[in-house]
Amino acid sequence: MTARTAPAKPLRVRPSGTARRPWKYRTPLIALADLVVFVALWHVAVVELELVNRVFFPSPGDVAGSLATLISSGELAGHLGTSARSWLIGYGLGAAAGVVTGLATGSLPWANRLLMPLLWSLWATPLIALQPTLTAWLDYGDGPIVVLVFLSTMIPVALNTATGAAQTSPSLIRAARVFGAGRMAVYLKIRLPWAVPYVIGGLRLAVPTSMIGLLVGEMVGSPSGVGSIIVNATARFRTGEAFAAIGVYVVLSVVLVRLLDLAERRAGGWRNHA
Amino acid sequence: MATDPIIQIRDLSVRYHVARTGNRLIAVQDVDLDVMEGEFLTVLGPSGCGKTTVLNCVAGLLTPTTGTILAGGRPVTAPGPDRAVVFQDYALLPWRTVADNVRFGLEMQPRLKEGAADRIAEAIRLVGLSGFENSYPRELSGGMQQRAGLARSLVADPRILLMDEPLGAVDALTREVMRAELKRIIDATGKTVVFITHSIDEAVQLGDRIAVFSSHPGTIKEIVSVTPGNRDGLRDQLWKSLESDAVAAARGAAE
Amino acid sequence: MRDLKRWAVALEVAALFALWELAISGLKLANPSFVPPPSAIWTAFTGMLADGSLPEHAWFSTQNAVAGFLLAVVVGVPCGLALGSSRLVSDVAGPPFWTAYAMPRIAFQPLLVLWLGFGAAPKILIIFLMAVFPIAINTMDGIRGVDPSLVRAARVYGAGRIQVFLKVQLWAALPLILTGIRMGVARAMVGIVVGEFIGGSQGLGYLIFRRSADFDLASALALTLLLVVIANVLMALVSLARRIAAPWYAEGVS
Ligand SMILES: Nc1ncnc2c1ncn2[C@@H]1O[C@H](COP(=O)(O)OP(=O)(O)OP(=O)(O)O)[C@@H](O)[C@H]1O
Ligand SMILES: [Mg+2]
């Protein structure tokens, strides 16, 4: 590339005679305004206009109240602890297994030929369909949940890592060989760093899928965990509580995706300058 | 013969607003330039001196911050059928075949509906792509893609051709061949051409006149005429004139 | 070469099943009613076909899937187009859109059942909710990723805003739109299963649930494998559609 202040992304070009500096806080402020308008409309629709039956559809105040109760009674903390443990174990093990499988699949031609199609086809399938069978095998409780989270994390991570490892620039590998790198060194110094942004991309993809695994496990066959709050509260028409529990999930997912987005941008920085 | 220049640029300045950093950047300042009907004007200058910016203003793709541009006596406010552009990256629509890409040059002009097929065939023949009408761009070499881009620009018979480093992305050998081809095609059509290049050779070989740009701020440093006798002398003169700028630009690149 | 690869995969899958059969039926490594071998799974499959339970439940799932998925395409593509081409729309509608995208939408399934009952409606809705986001997001990315140089070229040759949209942006985005639709298929499958797990009384997902609750694991696994096959066939069909509709698009890895 030339020395111009070449923008990495296409810029919006406005010759500056007419242009005003786009305001730095525009986007977050609009988002905040969105939130305020949304909550206000929700409140008016439920409380003032009574468009829906409040037993079935809580108002923002009801949700906040339920959330406060869930927190103060310690109920939320307990369930959240259970959920977090299942998720962390499943996601952690799944990520590790995914990276190892992915590196092997991406760099060994025979593994690539054998495993890649299987990984793709597993990625296409609803793994949560295994939930009832897993429950039959492992009994009710955390077992099937951890396995579901594990599977739904491992597949995207393995796929992405394999893609990254397989696309490692051959000339870089050749260069490493020239400078005396052995098999192991090629893995550690070339393939792994090359694949890191892909791994992170896979980890990010795995956040929603693993959350789905966790939720299905908790909603369908578990007495504890945040997902079970949703099911039990709904069954007792305590919709405020269900909403509060969903809200907890929303916040968790958004935060996790954001974190991994950030990590991806950090680790993938060099990729954008090609 | 028209006595007025077909393109008149007066006091042209363009400032960019770089959204990412929030800074303003003076890309072009106080450019005055006349191009005569039927003339082949080459534009030479270091990287980033604003050549593309000026060309985009003439094409009507960019509104100048200050200054005016007249094309055929009328102020330029938007792209028009009198001006066609050949892009460095070809800008061919990947989902259209060569013939359909060339047709794109006519499509938006209802007055040319009649005889479109003949025009397209003629343009394709002129650039030497006969037989590749049904190929997709990705099936062509860089040189052939640029021929298709050239055919697209010629098909509506514009008075002015604006070319932004049209041979910048093809390999050296193809470049030599295409240069001669270009000369032949332009001579055959008698168009007015503004041709940006980085190559002194190209500028001297193709141009009737050469506008030399300098950077910081981007403006025209000198305009020289090419005559059959002074080509070799011009090369040295241009090289000297550009050397310091080029070195500075390369240094800037290293920073 | 491609054919050879395909055969290799088929052979591999066959080998896996053979090993599985051998481990259970031959070596008796596990209780066959607990971990049924492929032969038992096949018997269960044909049994469900013969007694009509499989066709009936599959028909229910298919109807919902088609309805929910079509809805997702009809809503998702225009939304993606709007988000991708207008700054205002993406600023105002973007934050709620991204929040809805990031959150696990299946968490609403119990509430959907409460609101809409035990019939088809909540199932269709969850399928829609699962599929619509990948479709909209890929469409948006497709529109945003259009090479600006193509847009410039179109303007040079006289295209107005609408023509630029119809002749350049839409076409350039088409491969990604189809990629989004393919991802939507995968997500829709999840929606089918979740919708029938929670508050269902019909459909393939429900049948899986029922049979494993009865410890008829051969049937449950037969149905699960059937879902694997269906998902892969559908994905392959969309890929084929993409190859036909966008032949100029050299397929990357996705
Ligand atoms: N869209 C834009 N936004 C901000 N700055 C820009 C933009 N386009 C160009 N510039 C800046 O304006 C100056 C002139 O750019 P321009 O592309 O006109 O140069 P050029 O002479 O065509 O360079 P090159 O020979 O490398 O093509 C450069 O410093 C460039 O960084
Ligand atoms: Mg340029």
Short mmCIF file of N, CA, C and O in Angstrom, two decimals, chain B residues 36-99:
data_model
loop_
_atom_site.label_atom_id
_atom_site.label_comp_id
_atom_site.label_asym_id
_atom_site.label_seq_id
_atom_site.Cartn_x
_atom_site.Cartn_y
_atom_site.Cartn_z
N MET B 36 -7.78 21.38 -23.75
CA MET B 36 -8.37 21.72 -25.04
C MET B 36 -9.05 20.50 -25.65
O MET B 36 -8.70 19.36 -25.38
N GLU B 37 -10.01 20.81 -26.50
CA GLU B 37 -10.72 19.75 -27.22
C GLU B 37 -9.71 18.89 -27.99
O GLU B 37 -8.83 19.39 -28.65
N GLY B 38 -9.84 17.57 -27.86
CA GLY B 38 -9.00 16.65 -28.61
C GLY B 38 -7.61 16.47 -28.03
O GLY B 38 -6.80 15.72 -28.57
N GLU B 39 -7.35 17.11 -26.91
CA GLU B 39 -6.03 17.04 -26.33
C GLU B 39 -5.86 15.80 -25.46
O GLU B 39 -6.83 15.30 -24.89
N PHE B 40 -4.64 15.28 -25.40
CA PHE B 40 -4.32 14.19 -24.48
C PHE B 40 -3.42 14.77 -23.40
O PHE B 40 -2.25 15.05 -23.64
N LEU B 41 -4.01 15.01 -22.24
CA LEU B 41 -3.25 15.61 -21.15
C LEU B 41 -2.88 14.53 -20.14
O LEU B 41 -3.75 13.81 -19.65
N THR B 42 -1.61 14.38 -19.88
CA THR B 42 -1.23 13.43 -18.83
C THR B 42 -0.95 14.20 -17.55
O THR B 42 -0.50 15.35 -17.59
N VAL B 43 -1.22 13.55 -16.44
CA VAL B 43 -1.02 14.16 -15.13
C VAL B 43 -0.03 13.31 -14.36
O VAL B 43 -0.21 12.11 -14.22
N LEU B 44 1.01 13.97 -13.89
CA LEU B 44 2.10 13.25 -13.25
C LEU B 44 2.29 13.87 -11.87
O LEU B 44 2.14 15.07 -11.70
N GLY B 45 2.62 13.05 -10.90
CA GLY B 45 2.86 13.64 -9.59
C GLY B 45 3.06 12.56 -8.56
O GLY B 45 2.66 11.42 -8.75
N PRO B 46 3.68 12.92 -7.43
CA PRO B 46 3.93 11.93 -6.39
C PRO B 46 2.63 11.41 -5.79
O PRO B 46 1.58 12.03 -5.90
N SER B 47 2.75 10.29 -5.16
CA SER B 47 1.59 9.66 -4.52
C SER B 47 0.96 10.59 -3.51
O SER B 47 1.66 11.25 -2.74
N GLY B 48 -0.35 10.67 -3.53
CA GLY B 48 -1.05 11.43 -2.51
C GLY B 48 -1.09 12.92 -2.76
O GLY B 48 -1.44 13.69 -1.88
N CYS B 49 -0.73 13.36 -3.97
CA CYS B 49 -0.70 14.80 -4.21
C CYS B 49 -2.05 15.32 -4.68
O CYS B 49 -2.21 16.50 -4.93
N GLY B 50 -3.02 14.44 -4.83
CA GLY B 50 -4.36 14.93 -5.13
C GLY B 50 -4.80 14.76 -6.58
O GLY B 50 -5.79 15.35 -6.99
N LYS B 51 -4.11 13.95 -7.33
CA LYS B 51 -4.48 13.75 -8.73
C LYS B 51 -5.88 13.15 -8.86
O LYS B 51 -6.72 13.64 -9.61
N THR B 52 -6.08 12.06 -8.10
CA THR B 52 -7.38 11.41 -8.15
C THR B 52 -8.49 12.35 -7.71
O THR B 52 -9.58 12.38 -8.28
N THR B 53 -8.17 13.15 -6.70
CA THR B 53 -9.15 14.09 -6.19
C THR B 53 -9.61 15.05 -7.29
O THR B 53 -10.80 15.28 -7.49
N VAL B 54 -8.63 15.60 -8.03
CA VAL B 54 -8.97 16.53 -9.11
C VAL B 54 -9.81 15.83 -10.16
O VAL B 54 -10.85 16.33 -10.61
N LEU B 55 -9.40 14.61 -10.50
CA LEU B 55 -10.12 13.87 -11.52
C LEU B 55 -11.56 13.59 -11.10
O LEU B 55 -12.50 13.73 -11.88
N ASN B 56 -11.72 13.21 -9.82
CA ASN B 56 -13.07 12.94 -9.32
C ASN B 56 -13.94 14.19 -9.34
O ASN B 56 -15.14 14.11 -9.55
N CYS B 57 -13.32 15.33 -9.12
CA CYS B 57 -14.08 16.58 -9.20
C CYS B 57 -14.56 16.82 -10.62
O CYS B 57 -15.70 17.20 -10.86
N VAL B 58 -13.67 16.59 -11.59
CA VAL B 58 -14.06 16.78 -12.99
C VAL B 58 -15.16 15.78 -13.35
O VAL B 58 -16.10 16.10 -14.06
N ALA B 59 -15.03 14.57 -12.83
CA ALA B 59 -16.03 13.55 -13.14
C ALA B 59 -17.38 13.87 -12.50
O ALA B 59 -18.40 13.33 -12.90
N GLY B 60 -17.36 14.75 -11.49
CA GLY B 60 -18.60 15.09 -10.81
C GLY B 60 -18.88 14.17 -9.64
O GLY B 60 -19.99 14.14 -9.12
N LEU B 61 -17.89 13.39 -9.22
CA LEU B 61 -18.08 12.46 -8.11
C LEU B 61 -17.83 13.15 -6.77
O LEU B 61 -18.17 12.63 -5.72
N LEU B 62 -17.17 14.30 -6.83
CA LEU B 62 -16.77 14.98 -5.61
C LEU B 62 -17.07 16.45 -5.81
O LEU B 62 -16.84 16.99 -6.88
N THR B 63 -17.63 17.07 -4.78
CA THR B 63 -17.90 18.50 -4.88
C THR B 63 -16.71 19.27 -4.33
O THR B 63 -16.29 19.00 -3.21
N PRO B 64 -16.18 20.19 -5.10
CA PRO B 64 -15.02 20.94 -4.62
C PRO B 64 -15.39 21.77 -3.39
O PRO B 64 -16.54 22.19 -3.25
N THR B 65 -14.42 21.99 -2.52
CA THR B 65 -14.66 22.86 -1.39
C THR B 65 -14.79 24.30 -1.88
O THR B 65 -15.71 25.01 -1.50
N THR B 66 -13.86 24.71 -2.74
CA THR B 66 -14.01 26.00 -3.42
C THR B 66 -13.57 25.85 -4.85
O THR B 66 -12.90 24.88 -5.21
N GLY B 67 -13.93 26.82 -5.69
CA GLY B 67 -13.51 26.79 -7.07
C GLY B 67 -14.61 26.27 -7.98
O GLY B 67 -15.64 25.78 -7.53
N THR B 68 -14.35 26.40 -9.29
CA THR B 68 -15.36 25.95 -10.25
C THR B 68 -14.71 25.09 -11.31
O THR B 68 -13.52 25.20 -11.60
N ILE B 69 -15.52 24.23 -11.89
CA ILE B 69 -15.08 23.41 -13.01
C ILE B 69 -16.13 23.52 -14.10
O ILE B 69 -17.32 23.34 -13.83
N LEU B 70 -15.68 23.84 -15.31
CA LEU B 70 -16.59 23.85 -16.45
C LEU B 70 -16.20 22.71 -17.38
O LEU B 70 -15.01 22.50 -17.64
N ALA B 71 -17.19 21.98 -17.82
CA ALA B 71 -16.94 20.97 -18.85
C ALA B 71 -17.84 21.29 -20.03
O ALA B 71 -19.06 21.36 -19.87
N GLY B 72 -17.24 21.51 -21.18
CA GLY B 72 -18.02 21.92 -22.35
C GLY B 72 -18.78 23.20 -22.07
O GLY B 72 -19.89 23.39 -22.56
N GLY B 73 -18.21 24.07 -21.24
CA GLY B 73 -18.81 25.36 -20.97
C GLY B 73 -19.84 25.36 -19.84
O GLY B 73 -20.27 26.40 -19.40
N ARG B 74 -20.23 24.16 -19.37
CA ARG B 74 -21.25 24.11 -18.30
C ARG B 74 -20.61 23.69 -16.99
O ARG B 74 -19.73 22.82 -16.97
N PRO B 75 -21.04 24.29 -15.88
CA PRO B 75 -20.46 23.92 -14.59
C PRO B 75 -20.76 22.45 -14.25
O PRO B 75 -21.85 21.96 -14.50
N VAL B 76 -19.77 21.80 -13.69
CA VAL B 76 -19.92 20.40 -13.30
C VAL B 76 -20.55 20.32 -11.92
O VAL B 76 -20.04 20.90 -10.97
N THR B 77 -21.69 19.66 -11.83
CA THR B 77 -22.28 19.45 -10.52
C THR B 77 -22.47 17.97 -10.21
O THR B 77 -22.63 17.58 -9.07
N ALA B 78 -22.49 17.16 -11.27
CA ALA B 78 -22.72 15.73 -11.10
C ALA B 78 -22.10 15.02 -12.28
O ALA B 78 -21.71 15.66 -13.25
N PRO B 79 -22.00 13.71 -12.22
CA PRO B 79 -21.51 12.99 -13.39
C PRO B 79 -22.43 13.23 -14.58
O PRO B 79 -23.62 13.47 -14.41
N GLY B 80 -21.88 13.19 -15.79
CA GLY B 80 -22.72 13.40 -16.97
C GLY B 80 -22.22 12.56 -18.12
O GLY B 80 -21.07 12.09 -18.10
N PRO B 81 -23.06 12.38 -19.12
CA PRO B 81 -22.71 11.51 -20.24
C PRO B 81 -21.57 12.06 -21.11
O PRO B 81 -21.04 11.33 -21.94
N ASP B 82 -21.21 13.33 -20.89
CA ASP B 82 -20.11 13.88 -21.67
C ASP B 82 -18.75 13.44 -21.12
O ASP B 82 -17.74 13.60 -21.76
N ARG B 83 -18.75 12.91 -19.89
CA ARG B 83 -17.49 12.51 -19.27
C ARG B 83 -17.56 11.06 -18.82
O ARG B 83 -18.47 10.67 -18.10
N ALA B 84 -16.61 10.25 -19.27
CA ALA B 84 -16.55 8.86 -18.81
C ALA B 84 -15.25 8.66 -18.05
O ALA B 84 -14.29 9.40 -18.24
N VAL B 85 -15.25 7.67 -17.17
CA VAL B 85 -14.08 7.43 -16.33
C VAL B 85 -13.61 6.00 -16.51
O VAL B 85 -14.40 5.07 -16.56
N VAL B 86 -12.29 5.84 -16.60
CA VAL B 86 -11.69 4.51 -16.56
C VAL B 86 -10.96 4.41 -15.23
O VAL B 86 -10.15 5.26 -14.90
N PHE B 87 -11.29 3.38 -14.46
CA PHE B 87 -10.77 3.29 -13.11
C PHE B 87 -9.54 2.39 -13.04
O PHE B 87 -9.41 1.43 -13.80
N GLN B 88 -8.69 2.72 -12.08
CA GLN B 88 -7.48 1.91 -11.91
C GLN B 88 -7.83 0.47 -11.56
O GLN B 88 -7.23 -0.47 -12.04
N ASP B 89 -8.84 0.29 -10.71
CA ASP B 89 -9.22 -1.08 -10.31
C ASP B 89 -10.33 -1.63 -11.20
O ASP B 89 -11.07 -2.51 -10.80
N TYR B 90 -10.45 -1.08 -12.40
CA TYR B 90 -11.41 -1.53 -13.43
C TYR B 90 -12.86 -1.26 -13.05
O TYR B 90 -13.65 -0.84 -13.87
N ALA B 91 -13.23 -1.59 -11.78
CA ALA B 91 -14.62 -1.37 -11.34
C ALA B 91 -15.63 -2.00 -12.28
O ALA B 91 -16.64 -1.39 -12.63
N LEU B 92 -15.35 -3.22 -12.70
CA LEU B 92 -16.33 -3.95 -13.51
C LEU B 92 -17.29 -4.67 -12.56
O LEU B 92 -16.89 -5.12 -11.49
N LEU B 93 -18.54 -4.78 -12.96
CA LEU B 93 -19.50 -5.48 -12.12
C LEU B 93 -19.26 -6.98 -12.27
O LEU B 93 -19.41 -7.52 -13.36
N PRO B 94 -18.89 -7.66 -11.18
CA PRO B 94 -18.47 -9.06 -11.31
C PRO B 94 -19.59 -9.99 -11.75
O PRO B 94 -19.31 -11.08 -12.23
N TRP B 95 -20.85 -9.56 -11.59
CA TRP B 95 -21.95 -10.46 -11.95
C TRP B 95 -22.41 -10.25 -13.38
O TRP B 95 -23.40 -10.81 -13.80
N ARG B 96 -21.70 -9.39 -14.12
CA ARG B 96 -22.08 -9.18 -15.51
C ARG B 96 -20.97 -9.63 -16.42
O ARG B 96 -19.79 -9.49 -16.11
N THR B 97 -21.37 -10.13 -17.57
CA THR B 97 -20.37 -10.51 -18.57
C THR B 97 -19.76 -9.25 -19.17
O THR B 97 -20.22 -8.14 -18.91
N VAL B 98 -18.75 -9.44 -19.98
CA VAL B 98 -18.10 -8.31 -20.62
C VAL B 98 -19.12 -7.47 -21.37
O VAL B 98 -19.22 -6.25 -21.19
N ALA B 99 -19.93 -8.14 -22.20
CA ALA B 99 -20.90 -7.39 -23.00
C ALA B 99 -21.87 -6.62 -22.10
O ALA B 99 -22.17 -5.45 -22.37
#
